[in-house]
mmCIF file of C-alpha atoms and ligand atoms in Angstrom:
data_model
loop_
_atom_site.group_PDB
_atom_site.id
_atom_site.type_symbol
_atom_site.label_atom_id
_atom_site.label_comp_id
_atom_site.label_asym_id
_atom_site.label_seq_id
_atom_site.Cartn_x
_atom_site.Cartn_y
_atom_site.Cartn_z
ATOM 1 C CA UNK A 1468 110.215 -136.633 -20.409
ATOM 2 C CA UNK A 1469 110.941 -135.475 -24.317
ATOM 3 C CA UNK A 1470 112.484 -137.741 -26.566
ATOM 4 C CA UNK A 1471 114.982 -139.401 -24.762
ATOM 5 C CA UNK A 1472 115.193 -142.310 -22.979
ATOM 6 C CA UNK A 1473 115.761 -143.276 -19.652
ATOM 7 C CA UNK A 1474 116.906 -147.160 -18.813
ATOM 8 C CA UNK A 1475 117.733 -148.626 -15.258
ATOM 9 C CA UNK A 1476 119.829 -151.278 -14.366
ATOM 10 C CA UNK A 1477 119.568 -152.991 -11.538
ATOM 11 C CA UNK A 1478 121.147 -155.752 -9.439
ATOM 12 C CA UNK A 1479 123.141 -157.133 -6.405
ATOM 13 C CA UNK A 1480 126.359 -156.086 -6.072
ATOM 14 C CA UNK A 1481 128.574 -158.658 -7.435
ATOM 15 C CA UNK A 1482 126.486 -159.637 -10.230
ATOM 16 C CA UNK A 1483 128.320 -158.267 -12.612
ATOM 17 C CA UNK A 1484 126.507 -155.064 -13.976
ATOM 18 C CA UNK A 1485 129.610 -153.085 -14.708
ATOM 19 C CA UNK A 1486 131.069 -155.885 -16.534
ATOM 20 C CA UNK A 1487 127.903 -156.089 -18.406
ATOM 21 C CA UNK A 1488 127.689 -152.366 -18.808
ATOM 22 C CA UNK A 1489 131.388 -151.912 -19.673
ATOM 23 C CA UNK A 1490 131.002 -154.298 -22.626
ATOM 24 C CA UNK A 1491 127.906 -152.630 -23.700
ATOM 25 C CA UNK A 1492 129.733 -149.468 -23.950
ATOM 26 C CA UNK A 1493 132.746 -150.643 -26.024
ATOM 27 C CA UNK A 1494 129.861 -151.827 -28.346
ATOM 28 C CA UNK A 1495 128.292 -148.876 -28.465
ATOM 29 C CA UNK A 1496 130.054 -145.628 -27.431
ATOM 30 C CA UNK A 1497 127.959 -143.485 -29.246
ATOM 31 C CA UNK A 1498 124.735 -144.541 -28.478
ATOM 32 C CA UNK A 1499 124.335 -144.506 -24.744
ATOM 33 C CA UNK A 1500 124.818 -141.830 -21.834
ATOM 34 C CA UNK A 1501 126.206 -143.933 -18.860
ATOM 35 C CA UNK A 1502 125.307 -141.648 -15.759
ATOM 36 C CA UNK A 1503 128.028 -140.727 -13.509
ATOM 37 C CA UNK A 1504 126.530 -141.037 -10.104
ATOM 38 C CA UNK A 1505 128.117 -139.310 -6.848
ATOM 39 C CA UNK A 1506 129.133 -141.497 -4.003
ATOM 40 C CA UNK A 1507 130.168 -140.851 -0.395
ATOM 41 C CA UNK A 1508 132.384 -144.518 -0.353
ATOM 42 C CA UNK A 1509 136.063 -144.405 -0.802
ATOM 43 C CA UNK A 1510 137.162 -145.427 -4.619
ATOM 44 C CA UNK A 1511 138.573 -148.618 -4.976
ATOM 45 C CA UNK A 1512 142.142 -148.881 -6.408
ATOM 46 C CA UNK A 1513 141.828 -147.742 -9.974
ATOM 47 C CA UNK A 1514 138.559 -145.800 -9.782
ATOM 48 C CA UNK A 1515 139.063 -142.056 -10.765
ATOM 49 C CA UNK A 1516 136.463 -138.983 -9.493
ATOM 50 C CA UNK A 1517 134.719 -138.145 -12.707
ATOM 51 C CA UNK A 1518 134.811 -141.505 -14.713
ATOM 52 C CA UNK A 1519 133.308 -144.259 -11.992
ATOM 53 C CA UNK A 1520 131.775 -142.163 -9.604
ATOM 54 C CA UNK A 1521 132.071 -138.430 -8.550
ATOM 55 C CA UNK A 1522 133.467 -139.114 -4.748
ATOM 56 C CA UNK A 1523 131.788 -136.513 -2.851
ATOM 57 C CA UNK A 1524 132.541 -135.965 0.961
ATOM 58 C CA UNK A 1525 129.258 -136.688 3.007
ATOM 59 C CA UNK A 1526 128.545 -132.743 3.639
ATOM 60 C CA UNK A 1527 129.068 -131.788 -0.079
ATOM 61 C CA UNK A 1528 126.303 -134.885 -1.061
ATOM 62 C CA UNK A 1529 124.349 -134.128 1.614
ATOM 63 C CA UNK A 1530 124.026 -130.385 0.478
ATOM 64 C CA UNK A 1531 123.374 -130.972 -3.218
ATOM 65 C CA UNK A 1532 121.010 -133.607 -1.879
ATOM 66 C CA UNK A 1533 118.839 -131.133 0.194
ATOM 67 C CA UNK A 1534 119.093 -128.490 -2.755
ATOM 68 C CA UNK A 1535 116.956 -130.854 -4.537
ATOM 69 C CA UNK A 1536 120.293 -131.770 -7.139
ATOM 70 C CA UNK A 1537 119.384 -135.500 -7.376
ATOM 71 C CA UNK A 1538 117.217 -137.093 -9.460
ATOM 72 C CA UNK A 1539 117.063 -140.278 -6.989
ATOM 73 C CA UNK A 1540 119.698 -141.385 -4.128
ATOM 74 C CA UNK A 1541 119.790 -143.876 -1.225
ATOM 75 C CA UNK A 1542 121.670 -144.706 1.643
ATOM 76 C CA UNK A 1543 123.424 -148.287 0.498
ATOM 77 C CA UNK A 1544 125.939 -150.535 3.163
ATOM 78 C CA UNK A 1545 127.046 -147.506 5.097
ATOM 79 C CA UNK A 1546 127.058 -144.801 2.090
ATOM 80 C CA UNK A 1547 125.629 -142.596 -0.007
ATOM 81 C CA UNK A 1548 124.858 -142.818 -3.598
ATOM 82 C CA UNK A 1549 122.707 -140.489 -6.238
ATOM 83 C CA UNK A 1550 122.298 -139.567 -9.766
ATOM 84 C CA UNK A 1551 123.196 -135.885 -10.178
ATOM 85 C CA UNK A 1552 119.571 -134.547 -12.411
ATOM 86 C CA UNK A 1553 121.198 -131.350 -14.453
ATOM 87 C CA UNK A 1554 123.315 -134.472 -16.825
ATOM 88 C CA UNK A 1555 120.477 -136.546 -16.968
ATOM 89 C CA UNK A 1556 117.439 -133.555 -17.643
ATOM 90 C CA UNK A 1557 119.775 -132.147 -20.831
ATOM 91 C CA UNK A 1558 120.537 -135.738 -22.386
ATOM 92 C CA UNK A 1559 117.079 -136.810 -22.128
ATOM 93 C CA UNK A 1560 116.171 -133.209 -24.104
ATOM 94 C CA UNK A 1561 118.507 -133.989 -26.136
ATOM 95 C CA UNK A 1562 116.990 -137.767 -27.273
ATOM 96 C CA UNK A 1563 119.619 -139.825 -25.938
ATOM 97 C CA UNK A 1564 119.379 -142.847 -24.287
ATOM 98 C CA UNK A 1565 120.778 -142.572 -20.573
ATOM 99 C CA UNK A 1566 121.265 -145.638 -18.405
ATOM 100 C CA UNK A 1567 121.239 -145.428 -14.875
ATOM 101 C CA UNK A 1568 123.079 -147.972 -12.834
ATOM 102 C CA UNK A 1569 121.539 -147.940 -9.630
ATOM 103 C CA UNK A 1570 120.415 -150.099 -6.393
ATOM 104 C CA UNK A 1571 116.927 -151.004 -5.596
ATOM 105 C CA UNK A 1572 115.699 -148.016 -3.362
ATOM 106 C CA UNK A 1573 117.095 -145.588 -6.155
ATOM 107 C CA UNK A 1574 114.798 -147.545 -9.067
ATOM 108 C CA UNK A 1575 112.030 -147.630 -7.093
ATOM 109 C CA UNK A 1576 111.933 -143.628 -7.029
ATOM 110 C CA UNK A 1577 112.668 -143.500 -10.156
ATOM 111 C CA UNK A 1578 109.581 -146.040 -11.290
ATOM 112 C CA UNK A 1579 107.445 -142.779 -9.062
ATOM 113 C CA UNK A 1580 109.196 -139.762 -10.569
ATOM 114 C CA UNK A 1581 109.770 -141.579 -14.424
ATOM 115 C CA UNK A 1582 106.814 -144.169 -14.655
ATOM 116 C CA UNK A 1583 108.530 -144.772 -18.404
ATOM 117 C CA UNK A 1584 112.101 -145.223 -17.648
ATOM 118 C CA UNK A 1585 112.398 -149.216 -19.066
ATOM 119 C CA UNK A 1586 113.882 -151.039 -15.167
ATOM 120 C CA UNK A 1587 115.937 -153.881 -15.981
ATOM 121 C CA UNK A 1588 116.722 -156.419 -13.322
ATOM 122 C CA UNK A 1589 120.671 -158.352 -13.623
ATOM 123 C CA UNK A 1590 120.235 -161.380 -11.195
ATOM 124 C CA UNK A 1591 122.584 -164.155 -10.332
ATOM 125 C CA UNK A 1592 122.370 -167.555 -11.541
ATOM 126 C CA UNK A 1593 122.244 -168.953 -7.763
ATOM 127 C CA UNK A 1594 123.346 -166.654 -4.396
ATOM 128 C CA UNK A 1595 126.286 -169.155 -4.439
ATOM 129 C CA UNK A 1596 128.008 -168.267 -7.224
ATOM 130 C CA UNK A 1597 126.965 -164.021 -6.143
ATOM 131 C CA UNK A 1598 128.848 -164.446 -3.050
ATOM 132 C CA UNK A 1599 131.962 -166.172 -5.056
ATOM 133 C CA UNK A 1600 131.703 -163.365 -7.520
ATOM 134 C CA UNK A 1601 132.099 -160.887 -4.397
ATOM 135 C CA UNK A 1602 134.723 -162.539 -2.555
ATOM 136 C CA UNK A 1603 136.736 -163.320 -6.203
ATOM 137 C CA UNK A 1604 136.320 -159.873 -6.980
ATOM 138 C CA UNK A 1605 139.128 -159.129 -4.153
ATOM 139 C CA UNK A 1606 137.715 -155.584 -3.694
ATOM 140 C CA UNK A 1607 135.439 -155.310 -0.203
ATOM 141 C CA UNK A 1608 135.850 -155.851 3.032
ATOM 142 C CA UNK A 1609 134.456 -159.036 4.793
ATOM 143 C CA UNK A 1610 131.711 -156.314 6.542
ATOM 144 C CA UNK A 1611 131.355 -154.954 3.208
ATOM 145 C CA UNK A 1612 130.815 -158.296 1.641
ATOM 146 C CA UNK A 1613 128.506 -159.264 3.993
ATOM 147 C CA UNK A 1614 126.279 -155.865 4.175
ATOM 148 C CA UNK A 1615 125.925 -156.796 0.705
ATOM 149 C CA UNK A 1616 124.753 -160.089 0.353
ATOM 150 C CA UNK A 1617 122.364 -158.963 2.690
ATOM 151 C CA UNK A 1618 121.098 -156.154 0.301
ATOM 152 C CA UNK A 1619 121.156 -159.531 -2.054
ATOM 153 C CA UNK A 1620 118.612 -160.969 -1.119
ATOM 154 C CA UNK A 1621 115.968 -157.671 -0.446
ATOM 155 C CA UNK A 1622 117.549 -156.974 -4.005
ATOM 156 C CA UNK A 1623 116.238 -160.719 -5.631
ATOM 157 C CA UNK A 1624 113.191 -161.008 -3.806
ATOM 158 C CA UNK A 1625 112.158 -157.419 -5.948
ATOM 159 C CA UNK A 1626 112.976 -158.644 -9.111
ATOM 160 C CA UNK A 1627 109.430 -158.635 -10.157
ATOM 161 C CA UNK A 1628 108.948 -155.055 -9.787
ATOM 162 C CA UNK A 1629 111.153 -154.369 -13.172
ATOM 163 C CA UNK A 1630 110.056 -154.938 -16.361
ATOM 164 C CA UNK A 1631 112.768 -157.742 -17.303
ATOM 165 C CA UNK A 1632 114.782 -159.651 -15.719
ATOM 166 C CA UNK A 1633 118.489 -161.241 -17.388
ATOM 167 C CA UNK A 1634 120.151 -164.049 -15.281
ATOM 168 C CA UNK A 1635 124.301 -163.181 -15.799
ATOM 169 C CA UNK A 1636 125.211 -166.588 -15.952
ATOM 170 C CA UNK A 1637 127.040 -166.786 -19.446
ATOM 171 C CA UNK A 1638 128.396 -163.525 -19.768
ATOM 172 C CA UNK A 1639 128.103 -163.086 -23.917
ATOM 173 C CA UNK A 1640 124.302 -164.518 -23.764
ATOM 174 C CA UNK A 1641 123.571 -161.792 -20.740
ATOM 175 C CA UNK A 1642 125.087 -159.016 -22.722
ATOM 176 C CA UNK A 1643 122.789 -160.083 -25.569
ATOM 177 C CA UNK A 1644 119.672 -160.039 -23.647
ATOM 178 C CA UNK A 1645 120.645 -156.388 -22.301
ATOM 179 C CA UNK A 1646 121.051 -155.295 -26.108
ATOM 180 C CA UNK A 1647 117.741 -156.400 -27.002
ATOM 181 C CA UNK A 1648 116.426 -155.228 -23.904
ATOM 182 C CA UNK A 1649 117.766 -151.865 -24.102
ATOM 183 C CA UNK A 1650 117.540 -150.891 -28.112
ATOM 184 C CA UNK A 1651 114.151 -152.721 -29.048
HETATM 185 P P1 ADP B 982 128.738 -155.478 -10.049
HETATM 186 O O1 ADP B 982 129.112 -154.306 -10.914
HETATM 187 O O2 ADP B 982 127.354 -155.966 -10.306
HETATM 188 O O3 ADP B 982 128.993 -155.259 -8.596
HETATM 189 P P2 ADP B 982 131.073 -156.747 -11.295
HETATM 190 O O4 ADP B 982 130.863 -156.372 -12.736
HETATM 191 O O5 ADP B 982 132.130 -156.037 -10.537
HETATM 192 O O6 ADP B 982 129.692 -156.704 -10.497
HETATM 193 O O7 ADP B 982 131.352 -158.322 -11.287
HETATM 194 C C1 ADP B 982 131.694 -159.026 -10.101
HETATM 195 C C2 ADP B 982 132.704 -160.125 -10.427
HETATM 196 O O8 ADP B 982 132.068 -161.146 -11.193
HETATM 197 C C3 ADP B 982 133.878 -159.618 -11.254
HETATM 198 O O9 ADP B 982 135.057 -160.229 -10.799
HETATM 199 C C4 ADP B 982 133.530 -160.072 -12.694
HETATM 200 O O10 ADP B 982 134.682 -160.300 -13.459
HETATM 201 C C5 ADP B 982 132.766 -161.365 -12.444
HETATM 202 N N1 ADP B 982 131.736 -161.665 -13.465
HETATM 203 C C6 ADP B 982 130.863 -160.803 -14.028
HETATM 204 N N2 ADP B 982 130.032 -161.441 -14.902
HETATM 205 C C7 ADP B 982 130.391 -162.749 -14.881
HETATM 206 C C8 ADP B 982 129.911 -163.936 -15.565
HETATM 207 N N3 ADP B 982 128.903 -163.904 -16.445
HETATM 208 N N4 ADP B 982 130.527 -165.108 -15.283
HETATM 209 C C9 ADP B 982 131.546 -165.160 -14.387
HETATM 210 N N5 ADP B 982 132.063 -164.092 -13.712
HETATM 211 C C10 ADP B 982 131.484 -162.899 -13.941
HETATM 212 P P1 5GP B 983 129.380 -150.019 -5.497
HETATM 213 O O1 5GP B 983 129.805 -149.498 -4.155
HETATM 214 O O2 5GP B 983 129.583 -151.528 -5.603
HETATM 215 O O3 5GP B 983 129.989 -149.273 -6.649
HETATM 216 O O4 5GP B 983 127.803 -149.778 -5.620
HETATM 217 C C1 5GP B 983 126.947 -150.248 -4.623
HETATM 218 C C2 5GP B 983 125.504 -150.169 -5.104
HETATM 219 O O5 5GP B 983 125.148 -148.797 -5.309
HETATM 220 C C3 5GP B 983 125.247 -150.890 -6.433
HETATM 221 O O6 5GP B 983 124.050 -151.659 -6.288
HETATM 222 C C4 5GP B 983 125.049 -149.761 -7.413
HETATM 223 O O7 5GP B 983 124.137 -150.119 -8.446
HETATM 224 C C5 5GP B 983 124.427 -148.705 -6.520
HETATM 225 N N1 5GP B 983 124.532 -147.337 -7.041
HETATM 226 C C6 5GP B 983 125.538 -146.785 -7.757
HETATM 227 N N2 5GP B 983 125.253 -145.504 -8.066
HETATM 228 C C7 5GP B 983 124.017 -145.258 -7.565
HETATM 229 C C8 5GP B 983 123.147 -144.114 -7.588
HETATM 230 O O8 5GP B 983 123.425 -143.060 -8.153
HETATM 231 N N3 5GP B 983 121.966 -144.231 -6.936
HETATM 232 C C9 5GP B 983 121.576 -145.375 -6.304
HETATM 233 N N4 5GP B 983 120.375 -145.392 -5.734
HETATM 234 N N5 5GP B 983 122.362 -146.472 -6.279
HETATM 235 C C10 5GP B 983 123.561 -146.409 -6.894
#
């Protein structure tokens, strides 16, 4: 790696990364590449191919995933998700900082493939308040919900593995904690 950056963000679903991450981007749109990863799950009303996710069929992921095309991916409650590498190879060149917003399996390659990518870990103030977060959220399925608060607690019990960890309990103190964590 050049002199770019790479960051990862990590956390259960429901935690409220892309809140967090949305924020951070109307704060700084210059500064920070937000990857677009590809996903075999159906978008959710108001998600658009090319802006939240690319929404790949599962042969089309499947065959940029065995052409080598993915810098990480994992199999997540029934799907498929990865980071596309081409993107991610020319910003880093190019000394930007690229944040990856990815679940545990994914940032666990990553810590093997780019041991100085900076993993940040986005936990939940109790699983309580997670799982009303998901259900207030109003956009899974009650299988969904539940795959995920599954993945919830693998997700927690890892948080030790990154190298910080911000509890998204007040929203504007969390987003504060993910600047300093990200441009310092
Ligand atoms: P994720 O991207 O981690 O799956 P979301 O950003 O979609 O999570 O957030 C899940 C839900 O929790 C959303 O309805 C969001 O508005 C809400 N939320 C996010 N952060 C907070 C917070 N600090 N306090 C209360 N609700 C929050
Ligand atoms: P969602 O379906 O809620 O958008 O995402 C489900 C999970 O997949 C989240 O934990 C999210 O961080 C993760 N995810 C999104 N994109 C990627 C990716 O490219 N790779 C990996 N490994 N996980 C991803």
């Amino acid at each position: 790696m050049s002199e770019g950056k790479l960051i990862v963000v990590t956390g259960p679903s429901g935690v409220g990364k892309g809140t967090l991450l949305q924020k951070l981007l109307e704060r700084h749109p210059d500064r920070i590449l937000f990857s677009i990863s590809a996903t075999t799950r159906s978008p959710r009303s108001g998600e658009e191919h090319g802006r939240e996710y690319l929404f790949w069929s599962r042969e089309e992921f499947e065959g940029k995933r065995d052409a080598g095309e993915f810098l990480e991916w994992a199999e997540y409650a029934g799907n498929f998700y990865g980071t596309p590498k081409p993107p991610i190879d020319q910003a880093i060149a190019l000394g930007q900082i690229v944040l990856l917003e990815i679940e545990l399996a994914g940032a666990r390659q990553v810590a093997q493939t780019f041991p100085s990518a900076k993993r940040i870990f986005i936990a939940p103030p109790s699983m309580e308040v997670l799982e009303n977060r998901l259900r207030q959220r109003s956009t899974d399925s009650e299988e969904q919900i539940v795959k995920r608060l599954h993945h919830a607690e693998l997700e927690v019990a890892a948080a030790n593995e990154f190298n910080i960890t911000i509890v998204n309990d007040n929203l504007e103190i969390a987003l504060q904690q993910l600047e300093k964590a990200m441009f310092e």
